[in-house]
């Protein structure tokens, strides 16, 4: 699913190349991003494919392993 996300905080890190970004203080920017996703079928398809690839970077096993490694480093 194509996503439109704010360009602030950690959202660009999470969405990667699978998202369209807008300045959260720019209403026109949000509107333009929405129009692009709604009316540009090629863009919509590309973002949908990228979102599948991007989501593969996040899974519970990796999260658990990284969290455990962080705890081990903190304890040592």
CSV table of N, CA, C and O in Angstrom, one decimal:
chain,number,residue,atom,x,y,z
A,1,UNK,N,0.9,-1.2,0.0
A,1,UNK,CA,0.0,0.0,0.0
A,1,UNK,C,0.9,1.2,0.0
A,1,UNK,O,1.8,1.3,0.8
A,2,UNK,N,0.7,2.1,-0.9
A,2,UNK,CA,1.5,3.4,-0.9
A,2,UNK,C,1.2,4.2,0.4
A,2,UNK,O,0.1,4.2,0.8
A,3,UNK,N,2.2,4.8,0.9
A,3,UNK,CA,2.0,5.6,2.1
A,3,UNK,C,2.5,7.0,1.9
A,3,UNK,O,3.4,7.3,1.1
A,4,UNK,N,1.8,7.9,2.6
A,4,UNK,CA,2.2,9.4,2.6
A,4,UNK,C,2.5,9.6,4.0
A,4,UNK,O,1.7,9.4,4.9
A,5,UNK,N,3.8,10.1,4.3
A,5,UNK,CA,4.2,10.2,5.7
A,5,UNK,C,4.9,11.6,5.9
A,5,UNK,O,5.5,12.2,4.9
A,6,UNK,N,4.8,12.0,7.1
A,6,UNK,CA,5.5,13.3,7.4
A,6,UNK,C,7.0,13.1,7.3
A,6,UNK,O,7.5,12.0,7.6
A,7,UNK,N,7.7,14.1,6.9
A,7,UNK,CA,9.1,14.0,6.8
A,7,UNK,C,9.8,14.2,8.1
A,7,UNK,O,11.0,14.4,8.2
A,8,UNK,N,9.1,14.2,9.2
A,8,UNK,CA,9.7,14.5,10.5
A,8,UNK,C,9.9,13.2,11.3
A,8,UNK,O,9.3,12.2,10.9
A,9,UNK,N,10.6,13.3,12.4
A,9,UNK,CA,10.8,12.2,13.4
A,9,UNK,C,11.5,11.0,12.6
A,9,UNK,O,12.3,11.2,11.8
A,10,UNK,N,11.1,9.8,13.0
A,10,UNK,CA,11.7,8.6,12.5
A,10,UNK,C,10.9,8.0,11.3
A,10,UNK,O,11.3,7.0,10.8
A,11,UNK,N,9.9,8.7,10.8
A,11,UNK,CA,9.1,8.1,9.7
A,11,UNK,C,9.9,7.9,8.5
A,11,UNK,O,9.7,6.8,7.8
A,12,UNK,N,10.8,8.8,8.0
A,12,UNK,CA,11.5,8.5,6.8
A,12,UNK,C,12.4,7.2,7.0
A,12,UNK,O,12.6,6.5,6.1
A,13,UNK,N,12.9,7.0,8.2
A,13,UNK,CA,13.7,5.8,8.4
A,13,UNK,C,12.8,4.5,8.3
A,13,UNK,O,13.3,3.5,7.8
A,14,UNK,N,11.6,4.6,8.7
A,14,UNK,CA,10.7,3.4,8.7
A,14,UNK,C,10.2,3.2,7.2
A,14,UNK,O,10.2,2.1,6.7
A,15,UNK,N,9.8,4.3,6.6
A,15,UNK,CA,9.1,4.1,5.3
A,15,UNK,C,10.2,4.0,4.2
A,15,UNK,O,9.9,3.4,3.1
A,16,UNK,N,11.4,4.5,4.4
A,16,UNK,CA,12.4,4.4,3.3
A,16,UNK,C,12.0,4.9,2.0
A,16,UNK,O,11.4,6.0,1.9
A,17,UNK,N,12.3,4.2,0.9
A,17,UNK,CA,11.9,4.6,-0.4
A,17,UNK,C,10.5,4.3,-0.8
A,17,UNK,O,10.0,4.5,-1.9
A,18,UNK,N,9.7,3.7,0.2
A,18,UNK,CA,8.4,3.3,-0.1
A,18,UNK,C,7.3,4.3,0.2
A,18,UNK,O,6.2,4.1,0.1
A,19,UNK,N,7.8,5.5,0.6
A,19,UNK,CA,6.8,6.5,1.0
A,19,UNK,C,7.0,7.8,0.2
A,19,UNK,O,8.0,8.1,-0.3
A,20,UNK,N,5.9,8.6,0.2
A,20,UNK,CA,6.0,10.0,-0.3
A,20,UNK,C,6.0,10.9,1.0
A,20,UNK,O,5.2,10.7,1.9
A,21,UNK,N,6.9,11.8,1.0
A,21,UNK,CA,7.1,12.6,2.2
A,21,UNK,C,6.5,14.0,2.0
A,21,UNK,O,6.6,14.6,0.9
A,22,UNK,N,6.0,14.6,3.1
A,22,UNK,CA,5.6,16.0,3.1
A,22,UNK,C,5.9,16.6,4.4
A,22,UNK,O,6.1,16.0,5.4
A,23,UNK,N,6.1,17.9,4.3
A,23,UNK,CA,6.4,18.7,5.5
A,23,UNK,C,5.1,18.8,6.3
A,23,UNK,O,4.0,19.2,5.8
A,24,UNK,N,5.1,18.4,7.6
A,24,UNK,CA,3.9,18.4,8.4
A,24,UNK,C,3.2,19.7,8.6
A,24,UNK,O,2.1,19.8,9.0
A,25,UNK,N,4.0,20.8,8.3
A,25,UNK,CA,3.4,22.1,8.4
A,25,UNK,C,2.9,22.7,7.1
A,25,UNK,O,2.6,23.9,7.0
A,26,UNK,N,2.9,21.9,6.1
A,26,UNK,CA,2.6,22.3,4.7
A,26,UNK,C,1.3,21.6,4.2
A,26,UNK,O,1.4,20.5,3.7
A,27,UNK,N,0.2,22.2,4.4
A,27,UNK,CA,-1.1,21.6,4.0
A,27,UNK,C,-1.1,21.3,2.5
A,27,UNK,O,-1.6,20.3,2.1
A,28,UNK,N,-0.6,22.3,1.7
A,28,UNK,CA,-0.6,22.1,0.3
A,28,UNK,C,0.3,20.9,-0.1
A,28,UNK,O,0.0,20.1,-1.0
A,29,UNK,N,1.4,20.7,0.6
A,29,UNK,CA,2.3,19.6,0.4
A,29,UNK,C,1.6,18.3,0.6
A,29,UNK,O,1.8,17.3,-0.2
A,30,UNK,N,0.8,18.2,1.7
A,30,UNK,CA,0.0,17.0,2.0
A,30,UNK,C,-1.0,16.8,0.9
A,30,UNK,O,-1.1,15.6,0.3
A,31,UNK,N,-1.7,17.8,0.5
A,31,UNK,CA,-2.7,17.7,-0.6
A,31,UNK,C,-2.0,17.2,-1.9
A,31,UNK,O,-2.5,16.3,-2.6
A,32,UNK,N,-0.9,17.8,-2.3
A,32,UNK,CA,-0.2,17.4,-3.5
A,32,UNK,C,0.3,15.9,-3.4
A,32,UNK,O,0.2,15.2,-4.4
A,33,UNK,N,0.7,15.5,-2.3
A,33,UNK,CA,1.1,14.1,-2.1
A,33,UNK,C,0.0,13.2,-2.3
A,33,UNK,O,0.1,12.1,-2.9
A,34,UNK,N,-1.2,13.5,-1.7
A,34,UNK,CA,-2.4,12.7,-1.8
A,34,UNK,C,-2.8,12.6,-3.3
A,34,UNK,O,-3.1,11.5,-3.8
A,35,UNK,N,-2.8,13.8,-4.0
A,35,UNK,CA,-3.1,13.8,-5.4
A,35,UNK,C,-2.2,12.9,-6.2
A,35,UNK,O,-2.7,12.1,-7.1
A,36,UNK,N,-0.9,12.9,-5.9
A,36,UNK,CA,0.0,12.1,-6.7
A,36,UNK,C,-0.3,10.6,-6.5
A,36,UNK,O,-0.3,9.9,-7.5
A,37,UNK,N,-0.6,10.2,-5.3
A,37,UNK,CA,-0.8,8.8,-5.1
A,37,UNK,C,-2.2,8.4,-5.7
A,37,UNK,O,-2.3,7.3,-6.2
A,38,UNK,N,-3.1,9.3,-5.6
A,38,UNK,CA,-4.5,9.0,-6.1
A,38,UNK,C,-4.5,8.9,-7.7
A,38,UNK,O,-5.2,8.0,-8.2
A,39,UNK,N,-3.8,9.8,-8.3
A,39,UNK,CA,-4.0,9.9,-9.8
A,39,UNK,C,-2.8,9.4,-10.6
A,39,UNK,O,-3.0,9.3,-11.8
A,40,UNK,N,-1.7,9.1,-10.0
A,40,UNK,CA,-0.6,8.6,-10.8
A,40,UNK,C,-0.4,7.0,-10.5
A,40,UNK,O,0.2,6.6,-9.6
A,41,UNK,N,-1.0,6.3,-11.4
A,41,UNK,CA,-1.1,4.8,-11.3
A,41,UNK,C,0.3,4.2,-11.3
A,41,UNK,O,0.6,3.3,-10.5
A,42,UNK,N,1.2,4.7,-12.1
A,42,UNK,CA,2.6,4.2,-12.1
A,42,UNK,C,3.3,4.4,-10.7
A,42,UNK,O,4.0,3.5,-10.2
A,43,UNK,N,3.1,5.6,-10.2
A,43,UNK,CA,3.7,5.9,-8.9
A,43,UNK,C,3.1,5.0,-7.8
A,43,UNK,O,3.8,4.4,-7.0
A,44,UNK,N,1.7,4.8,-7.8
A,44,UNK,CA,1.1,4.0,-6.9
A,44,UNK,C,1.6,2.6,-6.9
A,44,UNK,O,1.9,1.9,-5.9
A,45,UNK,N,1.8,2.0,-8.2
A,45,UNK,CA,2.3,0.7,-8.3
A,45,UNK,C,3.7,0.5,-7.8
A,45,UNK,O,4.1,-0.4,-7.1
A,46,UNK,N,4.5,1.5,-8.1
A,46,UNK,CA,5.9,1.5,-7.7
A,46,UNK,C,6.0,1.6,-6.2
A,46,UNK,O,6.8,0.8,-5.6
A,47,UNK,N,5.3,2.4,-5.6
A,47,UNK,CA,5.3,2.6,-4.1
A,47,UNK,C,4.8,1.3,-3.4
A,47,UNK,O,5.3,0.9,-2.4
A,48,UNK,N,3.8,0.7,-4.0
A,48,UNK,CA,3.2,-0.6,-3.5
A,48,UNK,C,4.3,-1.7,-3.5
A,48,UNK,O,4.5,-2.4,-2.5
A,49,UNK,N,5.0,-1.8,-4.6
A,49,UNK,CA,6.1,-2.8,-4.7
A,49,UNK,C,7.2,-2.5,-3.7
A,49,UNK,O,7.7,-3.4,-3.0
A,50,UNK,N,7.6,-1.2,-3.6
A,50,UNK,CA,8.6,-0.8,-2.6
A,50,UNK,C,8.2,-1.1,-1.2
A,50,UNK,O,9.0,-1.4,-0.4
A,51,UNK,N,6.9,-0.9,-0.9
A,51,UNK,CA,6.4,-1.1,0.5
A,51,UNK,C,6.6,-2.6,0.9
A,51,UNK,O,6.9,-2.8,2.1
A,52,UNK,N,6.4,-3.5,0.0
A,52,UNK,CA,6.6,-4.9,0.3
A,52,UNK,C,8.1,-5.1,0.6
A,52,UNK,O,8.4,-5.8,1.6
A,53,UNK,N,9.0,-4.6,-0.2
A,53,UNK,CA,10.4,-4.7,0.1
A,53,UNK,C,10.8,-4.1,1.4
A,53,UNK,O,11.5,-4.6,2.2
A,54,UNK,N,10.3,-2.9,1.7
A,54,UNK,CA,10.6,-2.2,2.9
A,54,UNK,C,10.1,-2.9,4.1
A,54,UNK,O,10.8,-3.0,5.1
A,55,UNK,N,8.9,-3.4,4.0
A,55,UNK,CA,8.3,-4.1,5.2
A,55,UNK,C,9.1,-5.4,5.5
A,55,UNK,O,9.1,-5.8,6.7
A,56,UNK,N,9.8,-6.0,4.6
A,56,UNK,CA,10.6,-7.2,4.8
A,56,UNK,C,11.8,-6.9,5.7
A,56,UNK,O,12.3,-7.8,6.3
A,57,UNK,N,12.1,-5.6,5.9
A,57,UNK,CA,13.2,-5.2,6.7
A,57,UNK,C,12.8,-5.2,8.2
A,57,UNK,O,13.7,-5.2,9.1
A,58,UNK,N,11.5,-5.4,8.5
A,58,UNK,CA,11.1,-5.3,9.9
A,58,UNK,C,10.3,-6.6,10.2
A,58,UNK,O,9.3,-6.9,9.6
A,59,UNK,N,10.9,-7.4,11.1
A,59,UNK,CA,10.2,-8.6,11.6
A,59,UNK,C,10.5,-8.8,13.0
A,59,UNK,O,11.4,-8.2,13.6
A,60,UNK,N,9.6,-9.5,13.7
A,60,UNK,CA,9.7,-9.7,15.1
A,60,UNK,C,11.0,-10.4,15.6
A,60,UNK,O,11.6,-10.1,16.6
A,61,UNK,N,11.4,-11.4,14.8
A,61,UNK,CA,12.7,-12.1,15.1
A,61,UNK,C,13.9,-11.1,15.2
A,61,UNK,O,14.6,-11.1,16.2
A,62,UNK,N,14.0,-10.3,14.2
A,62,UNK,CA,15.1,-9.4,14.1
A,62,UNK,C,15.0,-8.4,15.2
A,62,UNK,O,16.0,-8.0,15.9
A,63,UNK,N,13.8,-7.9,15.5
A,63,UNK,CA,13.5,-6.9,16.6
A,63,UNK,C,14.0,-7.6,17.9
A,63,UNK,O,14.6,-6.9,18.7
A,64,UNK,N,13.5,-8.8,18.1
A,64,UNK,CA,13.9,-9.5,19.4
A,64,UNK,C,15.4,-9.6,19.5
A,64,UNK,O,16.0,-9.4,20.6
A,65,UNK,N,16.1,-10.0,18.4
A,65,UNK,CA,17.5,-10.2,18.5
A,65,UNK,C,18.2,-8.9,18.8
A,65,UNK,O,19.2,-8.9,19.6
A,66,UNK,N,17.8,-7.9,18.1
A,66,UNK,CA,18.5,-6.6,18.3
A,66,UNK,C,18.2,-6.0,19.7
A,66,UNK,O,19.1,-5.4,20.3
A,67,UNK,N,17.0,-6.2,20.2
A,67,UNK,CA,16.7,-5.8,21.6
A,67,UNK,C,17.5,-6.6,22.6
A,67,UNK,O,18.1,-6.0,23.5
A,68,UNK,N,17.6,-7.9,22.4
A,68,UNK,CA,18.4,-8.7,23.4
A,68,UNK,C,19.9,-8.3,23.3
A,68,UNK,O,20.5,-8.2,24.4
A,69,UNK,N,20.4,-8.0,22.1
A,69,UNK,CA,21.8,-7.6,22.0
A,69,UNK,C,22.0,-6.2,22.7
A,69,UNK,O,23.0,-6.1,23.4
A,70,UNK,N,21.0,-5.3,22.6
A,70,UNK,CA,21.2,-4.1,23.3
A,70,UNK,C,21.2,-4.2,24.8
A,70,UNK,O,22.0,-3.6,25.5
A,71,UNK,N,20.3,-5.1,25.3
A,71,UNK,CA,20.3,-5.4,26.7
A,71,UNK,C,21.6,-6.0,27.2
A,71,UNK,O,22.1,-5.7,28.3
A,72,UNK,N,22.1,-6.9,26.4
A,72,UNK,CA,23.4,-7.6,26.8
A,72,UNK,C,24.5,-6.5,26.8
A,72,UNK,O,25.3,-6.5,27.8
A,73,UNK,N,24.6,-5.6,25.9
A,73,UNK,CA,25.6,-4.5,25.9
A,73,UNK,C,25.4,-3.6,27.1
A,73,UNK,O,26.4,-3.2,27.7
A,74,UNK,N,24.2,-3.3,27.4
A,74,UNK,CA,23.9,-2.5,28.6
A,74,UNK,C,24.3,-3.1,29.9
A,74,UNK,O,24.8,-2.4,30.8
A,75,UNK,N,24.1,-4.4,30.0
A,75,UNK,CA,24.4,-5.1,31.2
A,75,UNK,C,26.0,-5.2,31.4
A,75,UNK,O,26.5,-5.1,32.5
A,76,UNK,N,26.6,-5.4,30.3
A,76,UNK,CA,28.1,-5.6,30.3
A,76,UNK,C,28.7,-4.2,30.5
A,76,UNK,O,29.6,-3.9,31.0
